Amino acid sequence: MTRVAAPKLLLVLALALAAVYLFPLYWMYATSLKGASEIFANPPTFWPREPDFSIFPATWERRTMDTFLWNSLVIATGVTTLTVLLGTGCAYVLARYRNPWIDIGLFAILMLQVLPASVMITPLYVGFNQIGLLDYPRTAVIIAAAGKSIPFYIVLVRATFMSVPSELEEAALVDGNSRWGAFFFIVLPLARNGILVLAILTFMQAFGEYIYSKSIITTQSLQPASVGLSGFLGPNSTDWNGIMAYAAMYVTPIILVFVILQRRIVSGLTSGALK
């Protein structure tokens, strides 16, 4: 394979994979604009014959999407804040202090990331019930989801801190800075891009949190948009137009955030957060 053909082949492969992943997204938007009969037409239509945009305001009002999206925003913001505050300090310690116990702790953190949320929900629910945290269900979901996100955050931010030369901290200490001062004024500014990227990814993941919210939050006015989507599923019929319109309005903000910040996200993940 020549040097010219290899990049072209990789480009074709990348475009094919992108098409596979993007087609369901396109189908969601197209289906939301179709009539009830056109959804089940055979052969299917890849774009509605008569697009009906009235489904979006109707679904927004009927399903009180403003409340659902607000709850998703509250949960995602809480999870991101808790993850960044706790995970950044832990990642710094694991990056700077080397001994066998640190390696054991990092291994334990990685093991926590392997466990699925469906396995953890039962012991978490029992524990939250015993301490009375179920009376504050959104707080309970934030704590549970943050506990799930922190291991992934720690592992990647640790790599970012390890790429910051320790000599810079030592020079700051020699100049009279404290360890805290060196951390906040030397290390954090150099690692801010990596931390920001992981914070964005954590927010995007928490915005779609479902398992903990479905199990812990029983009051509809406190449920996030991911749980509200299940309200379209009935025992005898399913409102497919409403589902697709709801899903489109739900995922569009996250897609826009990713499109706007894609350069920073990619550069932060590939460059180790150092310019």
mmCIF file of C-alpha atoms in Angstrom:
data_model
loop_
_atom_site.group_PDB
_atom_site.id
_atom_site.type_symbol
_atom_site.label_atom_id
_atom_site.label_comp_id
_atom_site.label_asym_id
_atom_site.label_seq_id
_atom_site.Cartn_x
_atom_site.Cartn_y
_atom_site.Cartn_z
ATOM 1 C CA MET A 1 0.000 0.000 0.000
ATOM 2 C CA THR A 2 1.489 3.339 -1.060
ATOM 3 C CA ARG A 3 1.811 6.357 1.176
ATOM 4 C CA VAL A 4 -0.788 8.168 -0.920
ATOM 5 C CA ALA A 5 -3.358 5.366 -0.852
ATOM 6 C CA ALA A 6 -3.175 4.731 2.904
ATOM 7 C CA PRO A 7 -4.506 8.156 4.000
ATOM 8 C CA LYS A 8 -7.301 7.961 1.428
ATOM 9 C CA LEU A 9 -8.307 4.520 2.647
ATOM 10 C CA LEU A 10 -8.324 5.720 6.252
ATOM 11 C CA LEU A 11 -10.416 8.729 5.232
ATOM 12 C CA VAL A 12 -12.967 6.497 3.510
ATOM 13 C CA LEU A 13 -13.092 4.240 6.576
ATOM 14 C CA ALA A 14 -13.560 7.240 8.875
ATOM 15 C CA LEU A 15 -16.374 8.605 6.704
ATOM 16 C CA ALA A 16 -18.076 5.203 6.647
ATOM 17 C CA LEU A 17 -17.922 4.930 10.445
ATOM 18 C CA ALA A 18 -19.205 8.506 10.786
ATOM 19 C CA ALA A 19 -22.138 7.676 8.517
ATOM 20 C CA VAL A 20 -23.002 4.622 10.616
ATOM 21 C CA TYR A 21 -23.036 6.684 13.810
ATOM 22 C CA LEU A 22 -24.777 9.738 12.348
ATOM 23 C CA PHE A 23 -27.552 7.929 10.473
ATOM 24 C CA PRO A 24 -29.638 7.161 13.624
ATOM 25 C CA LEU A 25 -29.357 10.834 14.542
ATOM 26 C CA TYR A 26 -30.569 11.882 11.097
ATOM 27 C CA TRP A 27 -33.382 9.302 11.249
ATOM 28 C CA MET A 28 -34.506 10.701 14.595
ATOM 29 C CA TYR A 29 -34.864 14.227 13.196
ATOM 30 C CA ALA A 30 -36.526 12.994 9.987
ATOM 31 C CA THR A 31 -38.999 10.757 11.831
ATOM 32 C CA SER A 32 -40.005 13.551 14.191
ATOM 33 C CA LEU A 33 -41.326 15.491 11.179
ATOM 34 C CA LYS A 34 -43.324 12.616 9.673
ATOM 35 C CA GLY A 35 -47.004 11.867 10.061
ATOM 36 C CA ALA A 36 -48.184 8.801 11.961
ATOM 37 C CA SER A 37 -48.904 6.822 8.791
ATOM 38 C CA GLU A 38 -45.660 7.798 7.076
ATOM 39 C CA ILE A 39 -43.575 6.497 9.968
ATOM 40 C CA PHE A 40 -44.622 2.916 9.184
ATOM 41 C CA ALA A 41 -44.624 3.296 5.384
ATOM 42 C CA ASN A 42 -42.962 0.509 3.413
ATOM 43 C CA PRO A 43 -40.624 1.281 1.748
ATOM 44 C CA PRO A 44 -39.653 3.996 4.227
ATOM 45 C CA THR A 45 -39.220 7.613 3.188
ATOM 46 C CA PHE A 46 -35.842 9.090 4.037
ATOM 47 C CA TRP A 47 -37.331 12.581 4.333
ATOM 48 C CA PRO A 48 -40.962 13.435 5.183
ATOM 49 C CA ARG A 49 -43.162 14.329 2.237
ATOM 50 C CA GLU A 50 -44.869 17.080 4.238
ATOM 51 C CA PRO A 51 -42.690 18.049 7.231
ATOM 52 C CA ASP A 52 -44.765 18.963 10.278
ATOM 53 C CA PHE A 53 -42.801 21.296 12.553
ATOM 54 C CA SER A 54 -45.770 21.875 14.862
ATOM 55 C CA ILE A 55 -44.879 18.657 16.708
ATOM 56 C CA PHE A 56 -42.019 20.433 18.496
ATOM 57 C CA PRO A 57 -43.960 23.198 20.317
ATOM 58 C CA ALA A 58 -46.804 20.760 20.957
ATOM 59 C CA THR A 59 -44.466 18.215 22.553
ATOM 60 C CA TRP A 60 -42.644 20.924 24.512
ATOM 61 C CA GLU A 61 -45.872 22.162 26.080
ATOM 62 C CA ARG A 62 -47.579 18.799 26.553
ATOM 63 C CA ARG A 63 -44.576 17.150 28.202
ATOM 64 C CA THR A 64 -43.376 20.214 30.190
ATOM 65 C CA MET A 65 -39.928 19.855 28.662
ATOM 66 C CA ASP A 66 -38.692 23.039 30.310
ATOM 67 C CA THR A 67 -38.995 21.323 33.704
ATOM 68 C CA PHE A 68 -37.333 18.120 32.516
ATOM 69 C CA LEU A 69 -34.445 19.985 30.857
ATOM 70 C CA TRP A 70 -33.974 22.175 33.928
ATOM 71 C CA ASN A 71 -33.689 19.087 36.122
ATOM 72 C CA SER A 72 -31.162 17.583 33.691
ATOM 73 C CA LEU A 73 -29.175 20.822 33.836
ATOM 74 C CA VAL A 74 -29.223 20.860 37.648
ATOM 75 C CA ILE A 75 -28.060 17.244 37.866
ATOM 76 C CA ALA A 76 -25.368 17.670 35.202
ATOM 77 C CA THR A 77 -24.044 20.851 36.824
ATOM 78 C CA GLY A 78 -23.963 19.236 40.257
ATOM 79 C CA VAL A 79 -22.220 16.101 38.989
ATOM 80 C CA THR A 80 -19.636 18.145 37.080
ATOM 81 C CA THR A 81 -18.925 20.449 40.018
ATOM 82 C CA LEU A 82 -18.531 17.578 42.478
ATOM 83 C CA THR A 83 -16.399 15.565 40.056
ATOM 84 C CA VAL A 84 -14.034 18.448 39.308
ATOM 85 C CA LEU A 85 -13.648 19.516 42.945
ATOM 86 C CA LEU A 86 -12.949 16.025 44.298
ATOM 87 C CA GLY A 87 -11.315 14.458 41.261
ATOM 88 C CA THR A 88 -8.768 17.196 40.584
ATOM 89 C CA GLY A 89 -7.189 16.974 44.024
ATOM 90 C CA CYS A 90 -7.149 13.191 43.965
ATOM 91 C CA ALA A 91 -5.598 13.143 40.477
ATOM 92 C CA TYR A 92 -2.876 15.558 41.584
ATOM 93 C CA VAL A 93 -1.957 13.417 44.580
ATOM 94 C CA LEU A 94 -1.808 10.270 42.454
ATOM 95 C CA ALA A 95 0.379 12.061 39.899
ATOM 96 C CA ARG A 96 2.895 13.593 42.280
ATOM 97 C CA TYR A 97 3.336 11.107 45.110
ATOM 98 C CA ARG A 98 4.789 7.717 44.185
ATOM 99 C CA ASN A 99 4.599 4.652 46.426
ATOM 100 C CA PRO A 100 3.028 1.180 46.217
ATOM 101 C CA TRP A 101 -0.135 2.322 47.985
ATOM 102 C CA ILE A 102 -0.729 4.922 45.277
ATOM 103 C CA ASP A 103 -0.657 2.203 42.629
ATOM 104 C CA ILE A 104 -3.090 0.102 44.669
ATOM 105 C CA GLY A 105 -5.396 3.099 45.034
ATOM 106 C CA LEU A 106 -5.286 3.772 41.294
ATOM 107 C CA PHE A 107 -6.127 0.133 40.595
ATOM 108 C CA ALA A 108 -9.092 0.351 42.974
ATOM 109 C CA ILE A 109 -10.281 3.495 41.188
ATOM 110 C CA LEU A 110 -10.109 1.726 37.840
ATOM 111 C CA MET A 111 -12.100 -1.203 39.241
ATOM 112 C CA LEU A 112 -14.864 1.206 40.289
ATOM 113 C CA GLN A 113 -15.090 2.422 36.699
ATOM 114 C CA VAL A 114 -15.685 -1.139 35.470
ATOM 115 C CA LEU A 115 -18.802 -1.664 37.600
ATOM 116 C CA PRO A 116 -22.014 -0.745 35.715
ATOM 117 C CA ALA A 117 -24.552 1.609 37.279
ATOM 118 C CA SER A 118 -27.187 -1.135 37.246
ATOM 119 C CA VAL A 119 -25.042 -3.163 39.668
ATOM 120 C CA MET A 120 -24.427 -0.245 42.024
ATOM 121 C CA ILE A 121 -27.973 1.103 42.214
ATOM 122 C CA THR A 122 -29.314 -1.391 44.794
ATOM 123 C CA PRO A 123 -26.627 -0.867 47.493
ATOM 124 C CA LEU A 124 -26.669 2.870 46.817
ATOM 125 C CA TYR A 125 -30.446 3.001 47.177
ATOM 126 C CA VAL A 126 -30.322 1.125 50.488
ATOM 127 C CA GLY A 127 -27.526 3.349 51.784
ATOM 128 C CA PHE A 128 -29.263 6.570 50.749
ATOM 129 C CA ASN A 129 -32.472 5.353 52.388
ATOM 130 C CA GLN A 130 -30.702 4.642 55.677
ATOM 131 C CA ILE A 131 -29.176 8.121 55.885
ATOM 132 C CA GLY A 132 -32.349 9.888 54.739
ATOM 133 C CA LEU A 133 -30.915 11.136 51.462
ATOM 134 C CA LEU A 134 -33.883 9.832 49.471
ATOM 135 C CA ASP A 135 -35.800 12.842 50.787
ATOM 136 C CA TYR A 136 -33.503 14.874 48.518
ATOM 137 C CA PRO A 137 -33.540 12.698 45.400
ATOM 138 C CA ARG A 138 -31.697 15.038 43.033
ATOM 139 C CA THR A 139 -28.871 15.373 45.547
ATOM 140 C CA ALA A 140 -28.732 11.583 45.845
ATOM 141 C CA VAL A 141 -28.539 11.229 42.058
ATOM 142 C CA ILE A 142 -25.781 13.850 41.866
ATOM 143 C CA ILE A 143 -23.703 12.005 44.472
ATOM 144 C CA ALA A 144 -24.255 8.617 42.819
ATOM 145 C CA ALA A 145 -23.503 9.856 39.295
ATOM 146 C CA ALA A 146 -20.452 11.796 40.478
ATOM 147 C CA GLY A 147 -19.122 8.668 42.162
ATOM 148 C CA LYS A 148 -19.439 6.902 38.821
ATOM 149 C CA SER A 149 -17.744 9.723 36.871
ATOM 150 C CA ILE A 150 -14.869 10.495 39.231
ATOM 151 C CA PRO A 151 -12.718 7.388 38.435
ATOM 152 C CA PHE A 152 -12.648 8.160 34.695
ATOM 153 C CA TYR A 153 -11.937 11.814 35.468
ATOM 154 C CA ILE A 154 -9.108 10.983 37.875
ATOM 155 C CA VAL A 155 -7.304 8.656 35.473
ATOM 156 C CA LEU A 156 -7.241 11.183 32.620
ATOM 157 C CA VAL A 157 -6.524 14.285 34.717
ATOM 158 C CA ARG A 158 -3.719 12.376 36.450
ATOM 159 C CA ALA A 159 -2.077 11.927 33.046
ATOM 160 C CA THR A 160 -2.414 15.677 32.495
ATOM 161 C CA PHE A 161 -0.742 16.479 35.817
ATOM 162 C CA MET A 162 2.049 14.002 35.093
ATOM 163 C CA SER A 163 2.824 15.893 31.880
ATOM 164 C CA VAL A 164 3.439 19.091 33.885
ATOM 165 C CA PRO A 165 7.172 19.199 34.804
ATOM 166 C CA SER A 166 7.655 18.864 38.542
ATOM 167 C CA GLU A 167 10.653 21.217 38.255
ATOM 168 C CA LEU A 168 8.220 24.109 37.866
ATOM 169 C CA GLU A 169 6.689 23.333 41.248
ATOM 170 C CA GLU A 170 10.104 22.960 42.839
ATOM 171 C CA ALA A 171 11.144 26.343 41.470
ATOM 172 C CA ALA A 172 7.981 27.900 42.887
ATOM 173 C CA LEU A 173 8.681 26.358 46.295
ATOM 174 C CA VAL A 174 12.229 27.708 46.228
ATOM 175 C CA ASP A 175 10.848 31.173 45.460
ATOM 176 C CA GLY A 176 8.753 31.041 48.634
ATOM 177 C CA ASN A 177 5.448 29.641 47.416
ATOM 178 C CA SER A 178 3.641 27.085 49.524
ATOM 179 C CA ARG A 179 2.576 23.722 48.146
ATOM 180 C CA TRP A 180 -0.954 25.096 47.798
ATOM 181 C CA GLY A 181 0.331 28.197 46.032
ATOM 182 C CA ALA A 182 2.387 26.139 43.591
ATOM 183 C CA PHE A 183 -0.646 23.975 42.879
ATOM 184 C CA PHE A 184 -3.106 26.804 42.279
ATOM 185 C CA PHE A 185 -0.810 29.259 40.472
ATOM 186 C CA ILE A 186 1.593 26.959 38.597
ATOM 187 C CA VAL A 187 0.093 23.507 38.033
ATOM 188 C CA LEU A 188 -3.591 24.325 37.561
ATOM 189 C CA PRO A 189 -3.043 27.022 34.893
ATOM 190 C CA LEU A 190 -0.929 24.578 32.877
ATOM 191 C CA ALA A 191 -3.478 21.777 33.268
ATOM 192 C CA ARG A 192 -6.610 23.886 32.828
ATOM 193 C CA ASN A 193 -7.277 22.757 29.240
ATOM 194 C CA GLY A 194 -7.262 19.089 30.180
ATOM 195 C CA ILE A 195 -9.452 19.732 33.217
ATOM 196 C CA LEU A 196 -11.877 21.799 31.134
ATOM 197 C CA VAL A 197 -12.151 19.055 28.507
ATOM 198 C CA LEU A 198 -12.894 16.396 31.127
ATOM 199 C CA ALA A 199 -15.405 18.717 32.810
ATOM 200 C CA ILE A 200 -17.228 19.150 29.490
ATOM 201 C CA LEU A 201 -17.286 15.397 28.860
ATOM 202 C CA THR A 202 -18.514 14.784 32.412
ATOM 203 C CA PHE A 203 -21.291 17.339 31.942
ATOM 204 C CA MET A 204 -22.380 15.780 28.651
ATOM 205 C CA GLN A 205 -22.476 12.322 30.201
ATOM 206 C CA ALA A 206 -24.361 13.488 33.304
ATOM 207 C CA PHE A 207 -26.902 15.362 31.167
ATOM 208 C CA GLY A 208 -28.059 11.989 29.843
ATOM 209 C CA GLU A 209 -27.984 10.126 33.179
ATOM 210 C CA TYR A 210 -30.857 7.636 33.418
ATOM 211 C CA ILE A 211 -30.282 4.625 35.716
ATOM 212 C CA TYR A 212 -29.919 6.484 39.015
ATOM 213 C CA SER A 213 -32.589 9.063 38.157
ATOM 214 C CA LYS A 214 -35.133 6.426 37.152
ATOM 215 C CA SER A 215 -34.541 4.412 40.336
ATOM 216 C CA ILE A 216 -34.226 7.219 42.895
ATOM 217 C CA ILE A 217 -36.404 10.109 41.680
ATOM 218 C CA THR A 218 -40.096 9.228 41.876
ATOM 219 C CA THR A 219 -41.512 12.766 41.766
ATOM 220 C CA GLN A 220 -42.130 13.705 38.143
ATOM 221 C CA SER A 221 -41.404 17.395 38.696
ATOM 222 C CA LEU A 222 -37.841 16.481 39.742
ATOM 223 C CA GLN A 223 -37.083 13.938 37.022
ATOM 224 C CA PRO A 224 -34.573 14.746 34.247
ATOM 225 C CA ALA A 225 -35.338 14.655 30.538
ATOM 226 C CA SER A 226 -33.899 11.153 30.129
ATOM 227 C CA VAL A 227 -36.568 9.745 32.460
ATOM 228 C CA GLY A 228 -39.292 11.906 30.939
ATOM 229 C CA LEU A 229 -38.705 10.195 27.601
ATOM 230 C CA SER A 230 -40.090 6.932 28.977
ATOM 231 C CA GLY A 231 -43.462 8.629 29.513
ATOM 232 C CA PHE A 232 -44.230 8.192 25.816
ATOM 233 C CA LEU A 233 -44.275 4.412 26.106
ATOM 234 C CA GLY A 234 -47.798 3.166 26.766
ATOM 235 C CA PRO A 235 -49.149 -0.359 27.353
ATOM 236 C CA ASN A 236 -51.192 -0.339 24.140
ATOM 237 C CA SER A 237 -49.681 2.345 21.916
ATOM 238 C CA THR A 238 -46.550 4.449 21.555
ATOM 239 C CA ASP A 239 -46.379 8.048 20.360
ATOM 240 C CA TRP A 240 -43.430 7.694 17.986
ATOM 241 C CA ASN A 241 -43.747 11.250 16.675
ATOM 242 C CA GLY A 242 -43.635 12.584 20.204
ATOM 243 C CA ILE A 243 -40.701 10.358 21.147
ATOM 244 C CA MET A 244 -38.602 11.513 18.211
ATOM 245 C CA ALA A 245 -39.509 15.188 18.683
ATOM 246 C CA TYR A 246 -38.757 14.960 22.409
ATOM 247 C CA ALA A 247 -35.455 13.173 21.755
ATOM 248 C CA ALA A 248 -34.482 15.747 19.123
ATOM 249 C CA MET A 249 -35.066 18.654 21.509
ATOM 250 C CA TYR A 250 -33.275 16.741 24.261
ATOM 251 C CA VAL A 251 -30.049 15.940 22.397
ATOM 252 C CA THR A 252 -29.753 19.105 20.302
ATOM 253 C CA PRO A 253 -28.258 21.266 23.125
ATOM 254 C CA ILE A 254 -25.573 18.651 23.803
ATOM 255 C CA ILE A 255 -24.789 18.335 20.092
ATOM 256 C CA LEU A 256 -24.433 22.115 19.831
ATOM 257 C CA VAL A 257 -22.101 22.187 22.841
ATOM 258 C CA PHE A 258 -19.920 19.504 21.272
ATOM 259 C CA VAL A 259 -19.849 21.218 17.859
ATOM 260 C CA ILE A 260 -18.901 24.572 19.389
ATOM 261 C CA LEU A 261 -16.197 23.110 21.646
ATOM 262 C CA GLN A 262 -14.972 20.253 19.452
ATOM 263 C CA ARG A 263 -11.583 21.834 18.715
ATOM 264 C CA ARG A 264 -10.863 22.391 22.388
ATOM 265 C CA ILE A 265 -12.064 18.893 23.290
ATOM 266 C CA VAL A 266 -9.922 17.167 20.658
ATOM 267 C CA SER A 267 -6.833 19.281 21.339
ATOM 268 C CA GLY A 268 -7.175 18.802 25.085
ATOM 269 C CA LEU A 269 -7.404 15.018 24.786
ATOM 270 C CA THR A 270 -4.561 14.657 22.286
ATOM 271 C CA SER A 271 -2.042 17.211 23.495
ATOM 272 C CA GLY A 272 -2.025 16.359 27.174
ATOM 273 C CA ALA A 273 -3.455 19.809 27.936
ATOM 274 C CA LEU A 274 -0.088 21.442 27.292
ATOM 275 C CA LYS A 275 0.498 23.884 24.449
#
